[in-house]
């Protein structure tokens, strides 16, 4: 990732890949209509998910695929510029879910492709996200969600188990509720070497990213994530306050510097052994370094639940076809092929897929322990997609993240912060 997390943030791989502008897509002109090739525009961190599919596509169809890689912000800017000008240099684009409403009018509808059979093999939130103003404009290529990571060496330590049972009256197991999560986070905030300093924290609190708080909001049972379909802003209501209160209640059991903590910082803290638990994107399970302090000591399970149950935020990316490409038939063929051969993405760096059947096929295999928690979290009733609002990124940057950064400061007035953020969102969406 550059500024965002693939899958969402997402949507979650720290990407230092250089920008690659190659083949016919690099020059900015529309590719010729007659040649046996297509150009796919993609975020650098997601290229690996599509390369095996492209390789097999060329073998099976004779059509080659050229990828144009850009960092997250660069990809958005490229899309915005080319759609605005009408001068396209690509035939397919991999789009973050939050971009679909922004570019929907420039995309070819995929309604014929999105059959009942296809929809039944996709998570409900992804089917919802893919449809804008009554038409499907994207086919999920891979998806993600936060799940719960925990240190098995700590949770399975008999001394820790005995001490926890004595203090809290129930067995030490990976938490499933807010209350259990708070108990375990408090318990594992420990001075392990007796020097008077905390060596391990129970959890972290991320103030520099919004998605984890949005998952917490969904866990209250909130059905409108910040902005409803009718434009009503829900910030400041009882559910949003409960979510922010719980989110910030974990600060005593988390390292300092929450206001600046983002995904990369959290991942580093956990891998270095400084956290007992972490709520994080499912793909990171495969990316724990071999020399990390926690290697071989990590368990994963379903995301925790609040009053409304378990919920995560889907971090999906979609393949879309620009209406202006002269290679409609080949582009649509590639999108359908990517769905049909979604399993080819399983053994990539991110190791993510979008189809339920693919994830379930591997979920009991060694090395894919993150798949079942991902499936269970995305299938949870309380899991809902982010709003289909073309101003969503501005809402995140201008209202939600500033709110969270202020909320993690001791003494913050959460209700006032929510009310202020509501006013900010309303000014953006009016």
XYZ file of C-alpha atoms in Angstrom:
430
model
C 0.000 0.000 0.000
C 1.009 3.589 -0.211
C -1.523 5.517 1.801
C -4.243 2.887 2.034
C -4.548 -0.762 2.829
C -5.338 -3.202 0.054
C -8.481 -4.570 0.987
C -9.600 -1.428 2.112
C -8.353 0.000 2.983
C -8.297 -1.079 2.703
C -8.869 -2.144 2.666
C -3.322 -4.092 3.906
C 0.121 -4.774 2.566
C 2.835 -2.177 2.996
C 4.037 -1.739 -0.548
C 7.297 -0.163 -1.501
C 6.956 -1.168 -5.118
C 8.156 1.420 -7.594
C 5.679 2.747 -10.093
C 5.770 0.618 -13.218
C 4.457 2.100 -16.424
C 4.853 -0.497 -19.116
C 3.503 -1.541 -22.465
C 0.708 0.176 -24.321
C -0.839 1.613 -21.158
C 2.071 3.856 -20.302
C 1.785 6.293 -23.127
C -1.666 7.641 -22.344
C -3.189 6.834 -25.741
C -5.988 4.359 -26.275
C -4.740 0.873 -27.229
C -5.415 -0.290 -30.754
C -8.705 -2.135 -31.118
C -7.435 -5.040 -33.148
C -4.450 -6.482 -31.349
C -4.560 -9.500 -29.068
C -3.827 -7.673 -25.844
C -5.476 -5.715 -23.089
C -4.093 -3.273 -20.542
C -5.061 -3.512 -16.877
C -4.616 -0.583 -14.496
C -3.875 -1.768 -10.957
C -2.574 -0.640 -7.568
C 0.952 -1.917 -7.060
C 0.108 -4.072 -4.053
C -2.682 -5.856 -5.901
C -0.794 -6.682 -9.076
C 0.360 -9.981 -7.630
C -3.222 -11.118 -7.101
C -3.949 -10.814 -10.816
C -0.682 -11.951 -12.409
C -1.361 -15.719 -12.215
C -4.801 -15.129 -13.712
C -3.341 -13.031 -16.518
C -0.684 -15.651 -17.263
C -3.257 -18.410 -17.554
C -5.601 -16.150 -19.525
C -2.931 -15.614 -22.166
C -2.267 -19.359 -22.402
C -5.945 -20.186 -22.780
C -7.068 -17.326 -25.042
C -3.970 -15.966 -26.751
C -4.708 -12.495 -25.388
C -1.824 -10.958 -23.488
C -2.280 -8.721 -20.465
C -0.110 -5.692 -19.772
C -0.292 -4.276 -16.249
C 0.173 -0.619 -15.428
C 1.037 -0.348 -11.715
C 0.523 2.812 -9.708
C 0.532 3.653 -6.001
C -2.895 4.077 -4.423
C -3.201 7.839 -4.800
C -1.601 7.749 -8.240
C -4.101 5.143 -9.383
C -7.056 7.252 -8.295
C -5.614 10.338 -9.961
C -4.953 8.437 -13.190
C -8.494 7.092 -13.250
C -9.984 10.489 -12.525
C -7.884 12.189 -15.180
C -8.544 9.689 -17.946
C -12.249 9.311 -17.258
C -12.597 13.093 -17.212
C -10.700 13.575 -20.465
C -12.151 10.575 -22.247
C -8.677 9.536 -23.366
C -8.197 6.028 -22.019
C -4.962 4.047 -21.856
C -6.474 0.932 -20.238
C -9.171 -1.662 -20.860
C -9.726 -2.990 -17.325
C -9.102 -1.365 -13.950
C -8.873 -2.799 -10.452
C -10.856 -0.371 -8.298
C -11.055 0.049 -4.551
C -14.657 -0.481 -3.487
C -15.021 3.116 -2.335
C -14.254 4.362 -5.851
C -17.091 2.553 -7.596
C -19.713 5.255 -6.899
C -17.309 7.946 -8.091
C -16.621 6.369 -11.473
C -19.825 4.353 -11.997
C -21.113 6.471 -14.891
C -17.921 5.794 -16.858
C -18.051 2.011 -16.393
C -19.656 -0.736 -18.445
C -22.528 -2.477 -16.610
C -21.779 -6.087 -15.690
C -25.383 -7.088 -15.021
C -25.338 -10.027 -17.447
C -22.198 -11.362 -15.788
C -23.540 -11.006 -12.245
C -25.955 -13.956 -12.394
C -27.790 -15.384 -9.402
C -25.222 -18.188 -9.316
C -22.342 -15.718 -9.228
C -23.985 -13.605 -6.537
C -24.583 -16.660 -4.369
C -20.821 -17.302 -4.298
C -19.996 -13.758 -3.171
C -20.377 -12.243 0.277
C -23.564 -10.172 0.616
C -21.658 -6.960 1.327
C -19.665 -7.385 -1.889
C -22.805 -7.856 -3.953
C -24.155 -4.653 -2.421
C -20.937 -2.728 -3.089
C -20.708 -3.877 -6.703
C -24.064 -2.337 -7.565
C -24.381 1.426 -8.056
C -27.674 3.038 -9.065
C -29.162 -0.281 -10.064
C -26.284 -1.622 -12.169
C -23.356 -3.824 -11.289
C -20.182 -1.972 -12.240
C -17.501 -4.178 -10.691
C -16.690 -7.864 -10.231
C -14.919 -8.638 -6.929
C -11.361 -9.802 -7.576
C -10.337 -10.267 -3.946
C -11.646 -9.292 -0.560
C -10.385 -8.764 2.959
C -11.585 -7.929 6.446
C -10.089 -7.471 9.841
C -9.974 -10.593 11.980
C -8.536 -11.192 15.444
C -4.842 -12.081 15.844
C -3.585 -13.352 19.185
C -0.419 -14.737 20.741
C -0.819 -18.467 21.242
C 2.239 -18.636 23.498
C 0.501 -16.277 25.930
C -3.016 -17.676 25.677
C -1.834 -21.276 26.057
C 0.550 -20.639 28.949
C -0.825 -22.602 31.973
C 0.405 -19.938 34.405
C -1.364 -17.202 32.461
C -4.503 -19.313 32.194
C -4.572 -19.967 35.933
C -3.996 -16.326 36.811
C -6.663 -15.105 34.381
C -9.234 -17.597 35.678
C -8.550 -16.465 39.231
C -8.954 -12.784 38.340
C -11.902 -12.887 35.928
C -13.744 -16.085 36.782
C -13.728 -17.615 33.310
C -11.247 -19.401 31.062
C -8.625 -17.541 29.077
C -9.600 -18.008 25.429
C -9.579 -15.724 22.377
C -12.296 -13.158 23.116
C -15.532 -13.020 21.182
C -17.234 -10.001 22.791
C -16.272 -6.424 23.658
C -16.329 -7.260 27.355
C -14.008 -10.236 26.955
C -11.721 -8.276 24.677
C -11.360 -5.527 27.276
C -10.702 -8.075 30.029
C -8.004 -9.862 28.048
C -6.432 -6.594 26.871
C -6.192 -5.390 30.468
C -4.848 -8.731 31.699
C -2.054 -8.967 29.136
C -0.811 -5.430 29.676
C 2.077 -6.744 31.724
C 5.574 -6.109 33.014
C 7.042 -9.449 32.023
C 10.658 -8.904 33.108
C 10.030 -7.175 36.431
C 11.700 -3.859 35.606
C 8.616 -1.800 36.332
C 7.916 -1.115 32.645
C 5.154 -2.595 30.508
C 6.700 -5.031 28.026
C 3.539 -6.419 26.444
C 0.321 -4.531 25.819
C -3.019 -6.249 25.507
C -3.955 -4.537 22.259
C -3.468 -1.409 20.214
C -5.662 1.587 19.393
C -5.331 3.031 15.899
C -6.059 6.727 15.604
C -4.635 7.354 12.149
C -6.972 5.016 10.262
C -10.749 4.825 10.346
C -11.667 1.292 9.302
C -11.265 -0.401 12.678
C -13.580 2.106 14.322
C -16.070 1.579 11.483
C -16.002 -2.154 12.238
C -16.639 -1.316 15.887
C -19.539 0.869 14.794
C -21.058 -2.023 12.833
C -20.622 -4.248 15.882
C -23.183 -2.087 17.699
C -25.783 -3.119 15.133
C -25.684 0.239 13.335
C -27.176 -0.280 9.883
C -26.065 2.983 8.298
C -22.322 3.422 8.374
C -22.011 7.161 8.991
C -24.101 8.135 5.953
C -27.351 6.427 5.011
C -28.681 5.918 1.508
C -30.960 8.900 2.049
C -28.036 11.102 3.073
C -28.832 11.062 6.801
C -25.676 11.256 8.913
C -25.804 8.923 11.920
C -22.782 10.263 13.781
C -23.700 11.391 17.270
C -26.371 8.749 17.819
C -26.240 6.187 20.630
C -24.544 3.514 18.524
C -21.750 5.775 17.303
C -21.115 6.951 20.864
C -21.035 3.375 22.177
C -18.550 2.466 19.450
C -16.276 5.419 20.140
C -16.474 4.910 23.898
C -15.462 1.261 23.587
C -12.754 2.065 21.067
C -11.126 4.619 23.338
C -11.683 2.571 26.502
C -8.819 0.341 25.336
C -6.249 3.144 25.483
C -4.899 2.137 28.943
C -3.997 -1.274 27.507
C -2.328 0.014 24.344
C 1.046 1.607 23.547
C 1.263 5.387 23.564
C 1.065 7.367 20.352
C -2.384 6.160 19.309
C -3.100 9.332 17.344
C -0.322 8.477 14.877
C -0.758 4.694 14.836
C -1.714 3.300 11.444
C -1.803 -0.170 9.907
C 1.926 -0.481 9.312
C 2.715 0.657 12.856
C 0.277 -1.798 14.370
C 1.611 -4.676 12.298
C 5.163 -3.878 13.422
C 4.169 -3.751 17.087
C 2.523 -7.155 16.874
C 5.321 -8.790 14.910
C 7.850 -7.470 17.427
C 5.953 -9.158 20.252
C 4.691 -5.979 21.897
C 0.978 -6.815 21.540
C -0.947 -9.806 22.853
C -3.818 -9.163 20.439
C -4.391 -7.244 17.247
C -7.442 -6.672 15.075
C -6.003 -6.642 11.577
C -6.611 -7.507 7.947
C -6.670 -11.224 7.223
C -3.937 -11.146 4.582
C -1.258 -10.273 7.159
C -1.300 -13.829 8.521
C 0.789 -14.980 5.553
C 3.188 -12.060 5.851
C 4.618 -12.491 9.333
C 8.403 -12.417 8.779
C 10.303 -15.612 9.469
C 12.503 -13.781 11.974
C 9.642 -11.989 13.764
C 9.372 -12.407 17.518
C 5.894 -13.941 17.122
C 6.603 -16.366 14.283
C 5.012 -19.705 15.098
C 3.093 -18.162 17.990
C 0.139 -16.558 16.198
C -3.453 -17.686 16.218
C -6.319 -16.138 14.270
C -10.051 -16.186 14.820
C -13.218 -14.348 13.894
C -13.447 -10.614 14.565
C -14.900 -9.730 17.960
C -18.551 -8.816 18.335
C -20.377 -6.051 20.127
C -24.048 -5.670 21.066
C -25.010 -6.187 17.432
C -22.738 -9.160 16.888
C -19.561 -9.842 14.931
C -18.729 -7.365 12.179
C -15.827 -6.352 10.002
C -15.477 -3.893 7.143
C -15.126 -5.579 3.748
C -11.936 -4.566 1.975
C -12.667 -5.644 -1.577
C -11.197 -4.605 -4.906
C -13.210 -4.901 -8.109
C -12.422 -5.392 -11.766
C -14.268 -2.864 -13.906
C -14.361 -2.137 -17.615
C -14.391 1.487 -18.829
C -17.256 2.187 -21.195
C -14.834 4.031 -23.466
C -12.430 1.194 -24.234
C -12.467 -0.104 -27.778
C -11.768 -3.597 -26.473
C -15.043 -4.235 -24.679
C -15.293 -7.895 -25.643
C -11.763 -8.807 -24.577
C -11.989 -6.755 -21.404
C -15.259 -8.374 -20.366
C -13.805 -11.769 -21.208
C -10.899 -11.110 -18.834
C -13.221 -10.021 -16.011
C -15.300 -13.176 -16.400
C -12.136 -15.275 -16.589
C -10.815 -13.698 -13.393
C -14.002 -14.698 -11.591
C -13.971 -18.209 -13.024
C -10.295 -18.673 -12.074
C -10.366 -16.810 -8.759
C -8.566 -19.744 -7.128
C -5.336 -18.745 -8.908
C -5.002 -15.811 -6.468
C -4.749 -18.059 -3.414
C -0.993 -18.633 -3.594
C 0.012 -14.999 -4.133
C 1.658 -12.630 -1.645
C -1.678 -11.351 -0.373
C -3.238 -14.777 -0.724
C -6.754 -13.393 -1.036
C -9.756 -14.393 -3.103
C -13.303 -13.116 -3.444
C -15.414 -16.236 -3.929
C -16.817 -17.971 -0.871
C -16.324 -21.383 -2.470
C -12.606 -20.725 -3.025
C -11.974 -19.556 0.532
C -13.965 -22.454 1.986
C -12.058 -24.949 -0.156
C -8.781 -23.975 1.523
C -9.919 -22.886 4.991
C -9.003 -26.181 6.660
C -5.645 -26.539 4.918
C -2.401 -25.781 6.821
C -1.207 -22.281 6.109
C -4.693 -20.960 5.386
C -5.896 -20.647 8.968
C -6.912 -17.046 8.255
C -9.560 -18.082 5.727
C -12.252 -19.399 8.073
C -12.171 -16.303 10.320
C -12.342 -14.193 7.159
C -15.341 -16.137 5.837
C -17.136 -16.047 9.188
C -16.526 -12.325 9.635
C -17.652 -11.389 6.131
C -20.722 -13.605 6.421
C -21.732 -12.070 9.755
C -25.091 -10.325 9.670
C -23.714 -7.097 11.125
C -20.974 -6.800 8.490
C -21.981 -4.064 6.060
C -20.118 -2.252 3.282
C -18.946 1.326 3.426
C -21.440 3.851 2.034
C -21.824 4.142 -1.708
C -21.078 7.824 -1.492
C -18.811 9.579 -4.017
C -17.581 11.853 -1.214
C -16.568 8.988 1.054
C -12.817 9.564 0.869
C -13.272 13.224 1.760
C -15.494 12.186 4.664
C -12.756 9.866 5.911
C -9.929 12.370 5.538
C -11.743 15.489 6.694
C -14.061 14.156 9.405
C -13.493 10.594 10.599
C -9.718 10.420 11.017
C -9.491 13.868 12.649
C -12.275 12.800 15.021
C -10.431 9.631 15.999
C -7.133 11.437 16.481
C -8.827 13.811 18.903
C -10.757 11.008 20.615
C -7.604 9.104 21.590
C -6.332 12.098 23.566
C -7.050 11.654 27.303
C -10.047 13.637 28.469
C -11.688 13.867 25.059
C -15.441 14.538 24.913
C -16.572 11.772 22.575
C -20.123 13.037 22.187
C -18.918 16.491 21.203
C -16.403 15.033 18.784
C -19.126 12.969 17.131
C -21.435 15.962 16.906
C -18.666 18.053 15.349
C -17.848 15.290 12.878
C -21.526 14.999 11.959
C -21.622 18.681 11.091
C -18.486 18.266 9.007
C -19.929 15.292 7.109
C -23.180 17.114 6.483
C -21.268 20.044 5.018
C -19.438 17.648 2.680
C -22.538 15.798 1.515
C -24.896 18.757 1.099
